[in-house]
Each structure stands twice: as C-alpha cells, then as structure tokens.
mmCIF file of C-alpha atoms in Angstrom:
data_model
loop_
_atom_site.group_PDB
_atom_site.id
_atom_site.type_symbol
_atom_site.label_atom_id
_atom_site.label_comp_id
_atom_site.label_asym_id
_atom_site.label_seq_id
_atom_site.Cartn_x
_atom_site.Cartn_y
_atom_site.Cartn_z
ATOM 1 C CA MET F 1 98.823 119.644 96.805
ATOM 2 C CA ALA F 2 96.291 118.016 94.278
ATOM 3 C CA ALA F 3 97.693 115.081 92.291
ATOM 4 C CA VAL F 4 97.262 114.522 88.457
ATOM 5 C CA LEU F 5 96.016 111.210 87.119
ATOM 6 C CA CYS F 6 96.776 110.284 83.674
ATOM 7 C CA VAL F 7 94.096 108.700 81.189
ATOM 8 C CA ASN F 8 96.119 108.111 78.172
ATOM 9 C CA LYS F 9 97.560 111.471 77.390
ATOM 10 C CA THR F 10 94.801 113.399 79.150
ATOM 11 C CA LYS F 11 95.564 114.705 82.725
ATOM 12 C CA MET F 12 92.836 115.204 85.415
ATOM 13 C CA VAL F 13 93.399 116.664 88.887
ATOM 14 C CA LEU F 14 92.656 114.723 91.766
ATOM 15 C CA PRO F 15 92.197 115.919 95.331
ATOM 16 C CA TYR F 16 94.955 114.011 96.881
ATOM 17 C CA GLU F 17 96.665 116.341 99.529
ATOM 18 C CA PHE F 18 99.920 114.550 99.934
ATOM 19 C CA ASP F 19 103.164 114.672 97.992
ATOM 20 C CA VAL F 20 104.962 111.661 96.964
ATOM 21 C CA LYS F 21 108.316 113.619 97.931
ATOM 22 C CA THR F 22 107.242 113.558 101.489
ATOM 23 C CA LEU F 23 106.594 109.781 101.520
ATOM 24 C CA ILE F 24 110.083 109.378 100.082
ATOM 25 C CA THR F 25 111.633 111.665 102.651
ATOM 26 C CA ASP F 26 109.809 109.676 105.466
ATOM 27 C CA GLY F 27 111.218 106.308 104.095
ATOM 28 C CA ARG F 28 107.948 104.991 103.030
ATOM 29 C CA THR F 29 108.875 104.477 99.558
ATOM 30 C CA ASN F 30 111.935 105.553 97.181
ATOM 31 C CA ASN F 31 112.233 107.097 93.689
ATOM 32 C CA LYS F 32 113.858 103.831 92.172
ATOM 33 C CA ASN F 33 110.706 102.041 93.120
ATOM 34 C CA VAL F 34 108.461 104.759 91.832
ATOM 35 C CA ARG F 35 110.474 104.819 88.506
ATOM 36 C CA GLU F 36 110.413 100.970 88.163
ATOM 37 C CA ILE F 37 106.551 100.966 88.424
ATOM 38 C CA GLN F 38 106.373 103.901 85.857
ATOM 39 C CA ARG F 39 108.455 101.842 83.335
ATOM 40 C CA TRP F 40 106.581 98.727 83.981
ATOM 41 C CA LEU F 41 103.069 100.597 83.319
ATOM 42 C CA LYS F 42 104.538 101.930 79.964
ATOM 43 C CA THR F 43 105.175 98.502 78.661
ATOM 44 C CA SER F 44 101.919 96.834 80.218
ATOM 45 C CA SER F 45 98.218 97.019 79.161
ATOM 46 C CA MET F 46 97.651 99.039 82.516
ATOM 47 C CA PRO F 47 96.405 102.600 82.348
ATOM 48 C CA SER F 48 99.042 105.333 83.253
ATOM 49 C CA LEU F 49 99.072 106.342 86.955
ATOM 50 C CA HIS F 50 100.471 109.402 88.551
ATOM 51 C CA VAL F 51 103.227 108.903 91.094
ATOM 52 C CA GLU F 52 100.981 109.649 94.058
ATOM 53 C CA SER F 53 98.891 106.587 93.047
ATOM 54 C CA ILE F 54 101.901 104.406 92.503
ATOM 55 C CA ALA F 55 103.089 105.280 95.931
ATOM 56 C CA LEU F 56 99.912 104.104 97.507
ATOM 57 C CA PHE F 57 100.333 100.575 95.629
ATOM 58 C CA LEU F 58 104.001 100.480 96.708
ATOM 59 C CA ILE F 59 103.494 101.263 100.389
ATOM 60 C CA SER F 60 100.653 98.688 100.653
ATOM 61 C CA CYS F 61 102.813 95.993 99.049
ATOM 62 C CA ASP F 62 105.799 96.828 101.411
ATOM 63 C CA ASN F 63 107.833 98.345 98.348
ATOM 64 C CA ASP F 64 107.898 94.789 96.796
ATOM 65 C CA ILE F 65 107.873 95.439 93.032
ATOM 66 C CA SER F 66 106.331 92.255 91.808
ATOM 67 C CA ALA F 67 103.612 92.356 94.531
ATOM 68 C CA THR F 68 102.856 95.970 93.602
ATOM 69 C CA GLU F 69 102.610 95.128 89.714
ATOM 70 C CA THR F 70 100.185 92.104 90.677
ATOM 71 C CA THR F 71 98.079 94.396 92.891
ATOM 72 C CA ILE F 72 97.794 97.137 90.275
ATOM 73 C CA LYS F 73 96.596 94.302 87.737
ATOM 74 C CA LYS F 74 94.238 92.887 90.259
ATOM 75 C CA PHE F 75 92.768 96.403 91.181
ATOM 76 C CA PHE F 76 91.802 97.097 87.518
ATOM 77 C CA LYS F 77 90.627 93.636 86.623
ATOM 78 C CA ILE F 78 88.481 93.278 89.633
ATOM 79 C CA LYS F 79 86.968 96.782 89.251
ATOM 80 C CA SER F 80 86.470 96.476 85.522
ATOM 81 C CA GLU F 81 84.434 93.061 86.113
ATOM 82 C CA ALA F 82 82.086 94.455 89.120
ATOM 83 C CA PRO F 83 80.620 97.746 87.774
ATOM 84 C CA GLU F 84 77.903 97.153 90.510
ATOM 85 C CA ILE F 85 80.397 97.758 93.344
ATOM 86 C CA PHE F 86 83.112 100.096 91.576
ATOM 87 C CA ASN F 87 81.157 102.408 89.021
ATOM 88 C CA ASP F 88 78.820 105.339 89.744
ATOM 89 C CA ARG F 89 80.236 106.411 92.887
ATOM 90 C CA ASP F 90 78.550 109.947 93.231
ATOM 91 C CA ILE F 91 77.568 109.959 97.079
ATOM 92 C CA ASP F 92 74.543 112.120 96.067
ATOM 93 C CA ASN F 93 73.136 109.788 93.347
ATOM 94 C CA GLU F 94 69.972 107.879 94.010
ATOM 95 C CA ILE F 95 71.595 104.631 94.990
ATOM 96 C CA LEU F 96 74.259 105.944 97.421
ATOM 97 C CA THR F 97 71.633 108.375 98.830
ATOM 98 C CA LYS F 98 69.611 105.510 99.995
ATOM 99 C CA THR F 99 72.655 103.385 100.977
ATOM 100 C CA ARG F 100 73.907 105.898 103.230
ATOM 101 C CA GLU F 101 70.534 105.794 105.283
ATOM 102 C CA VAL F 102 70.988 101.795 105.287
ATOM 103 C CA ILE F 103 74.470 101.776 107.004
ATOM 104 C CA LEU F 104 76.726 104.212 108.872
ATOM 105 C CA ALA F 105 80.071 104.083 107.558
ATOM 106 C CA CYS F 106 82.959 106.528 108.698
ATOM 107 C CA SER F 107 86.762 106.755 108.637
ATOM 108 C CA VAL F 108 87.744 107.613 112.256
ATOM 109 C CA PRO F 109 89.678 110.983 112.434
ATOM 110 C CA LYS F 110 92.336 109.619 114.784
ATOM 111 C CA ARG F 111 94.843 107.044 113.790
ATOM 112 C CA LEU F 112 96.323 104.227 115.895
ATOM 113 C CA GLN F 113 100.147 104.085 115.194
ATOM 114 C CA ASN F 114 99.215 105.379 111.645
ATOM 115 C CA SER F 115 96.563 102.730 111.059
ATOM 116 C CA VAL F 116 93.392 104.147 110.065
ATOM 117 C CA ILE F 117 90.281 102.877 111.558
ATOM 118 C CA HIS F 118 86.810 102.460 109.656
ATOM 119 C CA CYS F 119 83.466 101.657 111.202
ATOM 120 C CA TYR F 120 80.457 100.224 109.712
ATOM 121 C CA LYS F 121 77.106 99.579 111.257
ATOM 122 C CA LEU F 122 73.555 98.740 110.117
ATOM 123 C CA SER F 123 71.201 101.920 110.352
ATOM 124 C CA ASP F 124 68.157 100.525 108.811
ATOM 125 C CA ILE F 125 67.687 96.860 109.596
ATOM 126 C CA ASP F 126 64.693 96.333 107.184
ATOM 127 C CA TYR F 127 66.243 93.446 105.011
ATOM 128 C CA ARG F 128 64.484 94.756 101.927
ATOM 129 C CA ASN F 129 66.949 97.657 101.944
ATOM 130 C CA PHE F 130 69.917 95.455 102.431
ATOM 131 C CA ILE F 131 71.606 95.500 99.010
ATOM 132 C CA LEU F 132 75.066 94.073 99.489
ATOM 133 C CA SER F 133 76.740 95.419 96.339
ATOM 134 C CA ASP F 134 75.725 98.964 97.294
ATOM 135 C CA ILE F 135 76.829 98.555 100.937
ATOM 136 C CA PHE F 136 80.295 97.152 99.709
ATOM 137 C CA LYS F 137 80.497 100.195 97.321
ATOM 138 C CA LEU F 138 80.062 102.631 100.185
ATOM 139 C CA GLY F 139 82.299 100.548 102.315
ATOM 140 C CA PHE F 140 85.208 100.789 99.679
ATOM 141 C CA MET F 141 84.566 104.389 98.942
ATOM 142 C CA ILE F 142 85.613 105.187 102.527
ATOM 143 C CA ILE F 143 89.051 103.875 101.757
ATOM 144 C CA ASP F 144 89.606 106.899 99.597
ATOM 145 C CA VAL F 145 88.738 109.408 102.381
ATOM 146 C CA SER F 146 91.489 108.055 104.646
ATOM 147 C CA GLN F 147 94.134 108.043 101.795
ATOM 148 C CA ARG F 148 93.496 111.725 100.899
ATOM 149 C CA TYR F 149 95.843 113.465 103.030
ATOM 150 C CA ASP F 150 98.440 111.017 104.305
ATOM 151 C CA PRO F 151 98.251 107.277 103.366
ATOM 152 C CA PRO F 152 97.837 105.073 106.408
ATOM 153 C CA ASP F 153 99.992 102.128 106.938
ATOM 154 C CA GLU F 154 97.309 99.561 107.536
ATOM 155 C CA LEU F 155 93.529 99.517 108.052
ATOM 156 C CA ILE F 156 91.591 98.519 110.999
ATOM 157 C CA ALA F 157 87.996 97.692 110.031
ATOM 158 C CA ILE F 158 85.251 97.403 112.744
ATOM 159 C CA ILE F 159 82.114 95.876 111.392
ATOM 160 C CA ASP F 160 79.052 95.922 113.678
ATOM 161 C CA MET F 161 76.508 93.164 112.793
ATOM 162 C CA GLU F 162 73.855 94.338 115.298
ATOM 163 C CA GLY F 163 70.404 94.245 113.682
ATOM 164 C CA LEU F 164 71.346 91.360 111.312
ATOM 165 C CA GLY F 165 68.352 89.166 111.013
ATOM 166 C CA ALA F 166 67.444 85.827 109.278
ATOM 167 C CA MET F 167 65.715 87.599 106.375
ATOM 168 C CA HIS F 168 69.008 89.233 105.475
ATOM 169 C CA LEU F 169 70.300 86.031 104.380
ATOM 170 C CA THR F 170 67.664 86.011 101.506
ATOM 171 C CA ARG F 171 69.749 89.276 100.324
ATOM 172 C CA LEU F 172 72.971 87.479 99.881
ATOM 173 C CA LYS F 173 74.831 86.883 96.652
ATOM 174 C CA VAL F 174 77.801 84.618 96.779
ATOM 175 C CA SER F 175 79.393 86.392 93.798
ATOM 176 C CA VAL F 176 79.192 89.829 95.334
ATOM 177 C CA ILE F 177 80.923 88.467 98.459
ATOM 178 C CA LYS F 178 83.519 86.904 96.502
ATOM 179 C CA THR F 179 84.328 90.126 94.864
ATOM 180 C CA PHE F 180 84.532 91.740 98.004
ATOM 181 C CA VAL F 181 87.034 89.355 99.477
ATOM 182 C CA ASP F 182 89.051 89.369 96.434
ATOM 183 C CA PHE F 183 89.468 93.128 96.137
ATOM 184 C CA LEU F 184 90.203 93.252 99.960
ATOM 185 C CA GLN F 185 93.106 90.665 99.818
ATOM 186 C CA ASP F 186 94.346 91.154 96.197
ATOM 187 C CA GLY F 187 93.373 94.612 94.638
ATOM 188 C CA MET F 188 93.149 97.159 97.426
ATOM 189 C CA ALA F 189 96.046 99.592 97.899
ATOM 190 C CA LEU F 190 95.925 99.446 101.723
ATOM 191 C CA LYS F 191 97.166 96.523 103.869
ATOM 192 C CA ILE F 192 94.677 95.082 106.435
ATOM 193 C CA LYS F 193 95.906 94.895 110.091
ATOM 194 C CA ASN F 194 92.574 93.594 111.642
ATOM 195 C CA ILE F 195 88.887 93.069 110.719
ATOM 196 C CA HIS F 196 86.737 93.220 113.825
ATOM 197 C CA VAL F 197 83.222 91.878 113.548
ATOM 198 C CA LEU F 198 81.136 92.865 116.472
ATOM 199 C CA ASN F 199 77.918 91.683 117.923
ATOM 200 C CA THR F 200 78.179 88.250 115.936
ATOM 201 C CA ASN F 201 75.060 86.087 116.087
ATOM 202 C CA TYR F 202 74.374 82.842 114.213
ATOM 203 C CA ILE F 203 73.055 84.926 111.113
ATOM 204 C CA ALA F 204 76.438 86.800 111.068
ATOM 205 C CA GLU F 205 78.250 83.557 111.472
ATOM 206 C CA LYS F 206 76.656 82.539 108.195
ATOM 207 C CA PHE F 207 77.847 85.463 106.429
ATOM 208 C CA ILE F 208 81.343 85.013 107.728
ATOM 209 C CA ALA F 209 81.471 81.315 106.718
ATOM 210 C CA ILE F 210 80.570 82.093 103.117
ATOM 211 C CA ALA F 211 83.270 85.049 103.008
ATOM 212 C CA LYS F 212 85.767 82.663 104.493
ATOM 213 C CA LEU F 213 85.422 80.137 101.403
ATOM 214 C CA PHE F 214 87.265 82.887 99.379
ATOM 215 C CA MET F 215 89.820 84.208 101.955
ATOM 216 C CA ASN F 216 93.483 83.594 101.651
ATOM 217 C CA LYS F 217 95.263 82.691 105.139
ATOM 218 C CA ALA F 218 96.518 86.123 105.801
ATOM 219 C CA LEU F 219 93.138 87.748 105.580
ATOM 220 C CA ALA F 220 91.395 84.883 107.525
ATOM 221 C CA ASP F 221 94.078 85.413 110.262
ATOM 222 C CA ALA F 222 93.311 89.012 110.302
ATOM 223 C CA LEU F 223 89.484 88.426 110.961
ATOM 224 C CA ILE F 224 88.563 88.580 114.618
ATOM 225 C CA VAL F 225 84.849 87.798 115.727
ATOM 226 C CA HIS F 226 83.517 89.137 118.735
ATOM 227 C CA PRO F 227 80.139 87.836 120.518
ATOM 228 C CA ILE F 228 77.334 89.892 121.611
ATOM 229 C CA GLY F 229 77.720 91.306 124.964
ATOM 230 C CA MET F 230 81.569 91.315 124.674
ATOM 231 C CA ASN F 231 83.701 93.024 127.360
ATOM 232 C CA MET F 232 84.488 96.390 125.936
ATOM 233 C CA GLU F 233 87.215 97.199 128.377
ATOM 234 C CA GLU F 234 89.214 94.120 127.244
ATOM 235 C CA PHE F 235 88.587 95.456 123.680
ATOM 236 C CA TYR F 236 89.994 98.869 124.574
ATOM 237 C CA LYS F 237 93.151 97.266 126.098
ATOM 238 C CA GLU F 238 93.876 94.704 123.330
ATOM 239 C CA TYR F 239 92.783 96.092 120.195
ATOM 240 C CA VAL F 240 91.411 99.745 119.890
ATOM 241 C CA PRO F 241 91.340 102.144 122.789
ATOM 242 C CA ALA F 242 88.310 104.077 123.590
ATOM 243 C CA SER F 243 89.975 107.299 122.386
ATOM 244 C CA HIS F 244 89.799 106.033 118.924
ATOM 245 C CA LEU F 245 85.995 104.846 119.073
ATOM 246 C CA PRO F 246 82.462 106.493 118.691
ATOM 247 C CA GLN F 247 80.303 107.239 121.613
ATOM 248 C CA GLU F 248 78.246 104.101 120.912
ATOM 249 C CA TYR F 249 81.173 101.851 122.036
ATOM 250 C CA GLY F 250 81.850 103.831 124.985
ATOM 251 C CA GLY F 251 84.290 105.914 122.968
ATOM 252 C CA GLU F 252 85.602 109.237 123.504
ATOM 253 C CA LEU F 253 84.925 110.579 119.930
ATOM 254 C CA PRO F 254 81.431 111.888 118.497
ATOM 255 C CA SER F 255 78.665 109.841 117.750
ATOM 256 C CA PHE F 256 78.591 107.308 115.027
ATOM 257 C CA THR F 257 76.060 109.414 113.148
ATOM 258 C CA THR F 258 78.207 112.493 113.454
ATOM 259 C CA LEU F 259 81.408 110.677 112.181
ATOM 260 C CA HIS F 260 79.285 109.326 109.340
ATOM 261 C CA GLU F 261 77.991 112.695 108.265
ATOM 262 C CA VAL F 262 81.633 113.984 108.168
ATOM 263 C CA SER F 263 82.859 111.067 106.085
ATOM 264 C CA ILE F 264 79.970 111.722 103.619
ATOM 265 C CA GLN F 265 81.003 115.223 103.232
ATOM 266 C CA GLN F 266 84.537 114.118 102.507
ATOM 267 C CA LEU F 267 83.175 111.852 99.778
ATOM 268 C CA ARG F 268 81.500 114.705 98.163
ATOM 269 C CA GLU F 269 84.800 116.422 97.989
ATOM 270 C CA LEU F 270 86.135 113.223 96.258
ATOM 271 C CA LYS F 271 83.826 113.246 93.323
ATOM 272 C CA PRO F 272 86.514 114.285 91.025
ATOM 273 C CA LEU F 273 88.369 111.185 92.044
ATOM 274 C CA PHE F 274 85.682 108.665 91.372
ATOM 275 C CA GLU F 275 84.701 110.091 88.105
ATOM 276 C CA ALA F 276 88.456 110.097 87.028
ATOM 277 C CA GLU F 277 88.899 106.574 88.069
ATOM 278 C CA ASP F 278 85.750 105.514 86.194
ATOM 279 C CA LYS F 279 87.634 106.876 83.060
ATOM 280 C CA LEU F 280 90.757 104.921 84.039
ATOM 281 C CA ILE F 281 88.628 101.696 84.259
ATOM 282 C CA SER F 282 87.322 102.287 80.743
ATOM 283 C CA VAL F 283 90.705 102.808 79.328
ATOM 284 C CA TYR F 284 91.609 99.511 81.060
ATOM 285 C CA LYS F 285 88.517 97.676 79.442
ATOM 286 C CA ALA F 286 89.210 99.135 76.062
ATOM 287 C CA THR F 287 92.864 97.959 76.114
ATOM 288 C CA ASN F 288 92.337 94.443 77.793
ATOM 289 C CA SER F 289 89.046 93.281 76.066
#
C-alpha cells in the first residue's frame, strides 16, 4: 500500500509498499511508540510525518523515543542546510544523469539477515567529473530504494575506491564530507552495520582520514578498510558471502552495471517521494528560520 505523507494539512501519496501494522505485528515497533512520536511532532517545530515514516525512524533508533526525536530533528536540520546534497533529486535531471555515469550505485536485491547491502564504485575515473556533493546525493537516494517495500534492520555499505587518483583530491570539499558523515551517524533513518572500503590506496586513505575527523566512535568502529588485492574468499566468509555480491567481486549476482540500472529505474519510481520530501524540508525551513 502507498503511504501518505503530510505537509501541514496537505496529504501526498508516497510509494511506500509496507504497512506499519505489519511492522507492529512483527514486533519491530509498537503503537505506543508511534503515538508518542506523533504527539511530540504536534508540539514541536517539525513537519508532520505519516506513521510509515515514523516507524522507519523508530526502528533505526531501536525504539528509543529520545533518540528517535533527536534523529528526526537532525534529519530535517542537516537536509535543510545542505540543498546541494538533498534537494532536486529527480534521477533524470541534468546533474543526476551525469552523476549516474560517474559512479555505479545499487541496492543489492538480496538481504543478509535483514541487512540491506549497498554497493558503490567509480565508473568514470576522470577527476574533472568527480563532484562529491552529487555523488553523495545519489548515494543517499539509494537508501530510499531499500526502504520502499520492507525496512531493513541495518545497512552494509561497500565502497570500491578503484580508480581514485591524486587529482581527485583537488575535488575534495571538507564541508561536504562533514555533512555526509553527520547525516550518516545522526540523521539517517537506518542503522549502519558496516562500511567496507575496498581497494584502498594512499589516496583513499586521505579521504578516510578527513572523514574520520567528524566520525563518532560507533561509525568509526563500523568502518572496515580493505587493501588492494585482498583475499575475497576471506571477505565472503567473514563479511558478505558471494551469493550477495555482484559478478565483479566474484559474486553470484548479475553485474554491477545491471544492478545499477535496476536501482536507477527504482529511483524513477520514487520521484514522488523526493518531491514530497522537498516540500517537507521547505515547511521545516519556514517554521525554523
């Protein structure tokens, strides 16, 4: 069923295909917590959220009410302050059409103990096309693909640094990296299990060192760096089995490019969600300026 998202008194249909009642029946959240967040939203300066959105935040915060409220506040604050990453998310607009040629990004269609796996890899290694805010925009959009039908418990991200060169360092913006890290650890309605960085060279290590300046202990502990030429058999055994990986990593799934195209099509179907969320952000900015 499609969910309804409320912007002030206007209701807009969003393409969520799960029902909060199912999440409650499965014990992933409960009516009491949902109602408590609804009451808090009415007395706060936050925009109204439908129960499906509330459930996503509750699950990501282990149903801790205080943590859920804080995450919702951070979600809106960070997104409102970084339009270059979180606004204009039509996958077919000029910026994202270019960006999806620069990186491959996909939500793997198989879950690992209800953890969703997202894979990211440079496709175009020309540093002149490496625009970090646009890459982060597409990366965060993939989160919504994985939450459409059945919210995962956690996220396993696999970031392949192959192709990263010294000139990519000239494209770095520390403020953009800080926003990326802040949203990952404070504003995202999905817990992070692990972030695997593959094919790490000395250039990638510089990226990571900057990001770590802004990481809390939990996120830093979730980060696992793998060298060039790592033993994939050990990776399968310890972290992610071959059955859940693209062909490029010796996996049993289709190629990275095929999975990328599937995710891009799914993002087309989510255009109403991104448009509605942009309106929510506008409401937040109007009431918190």
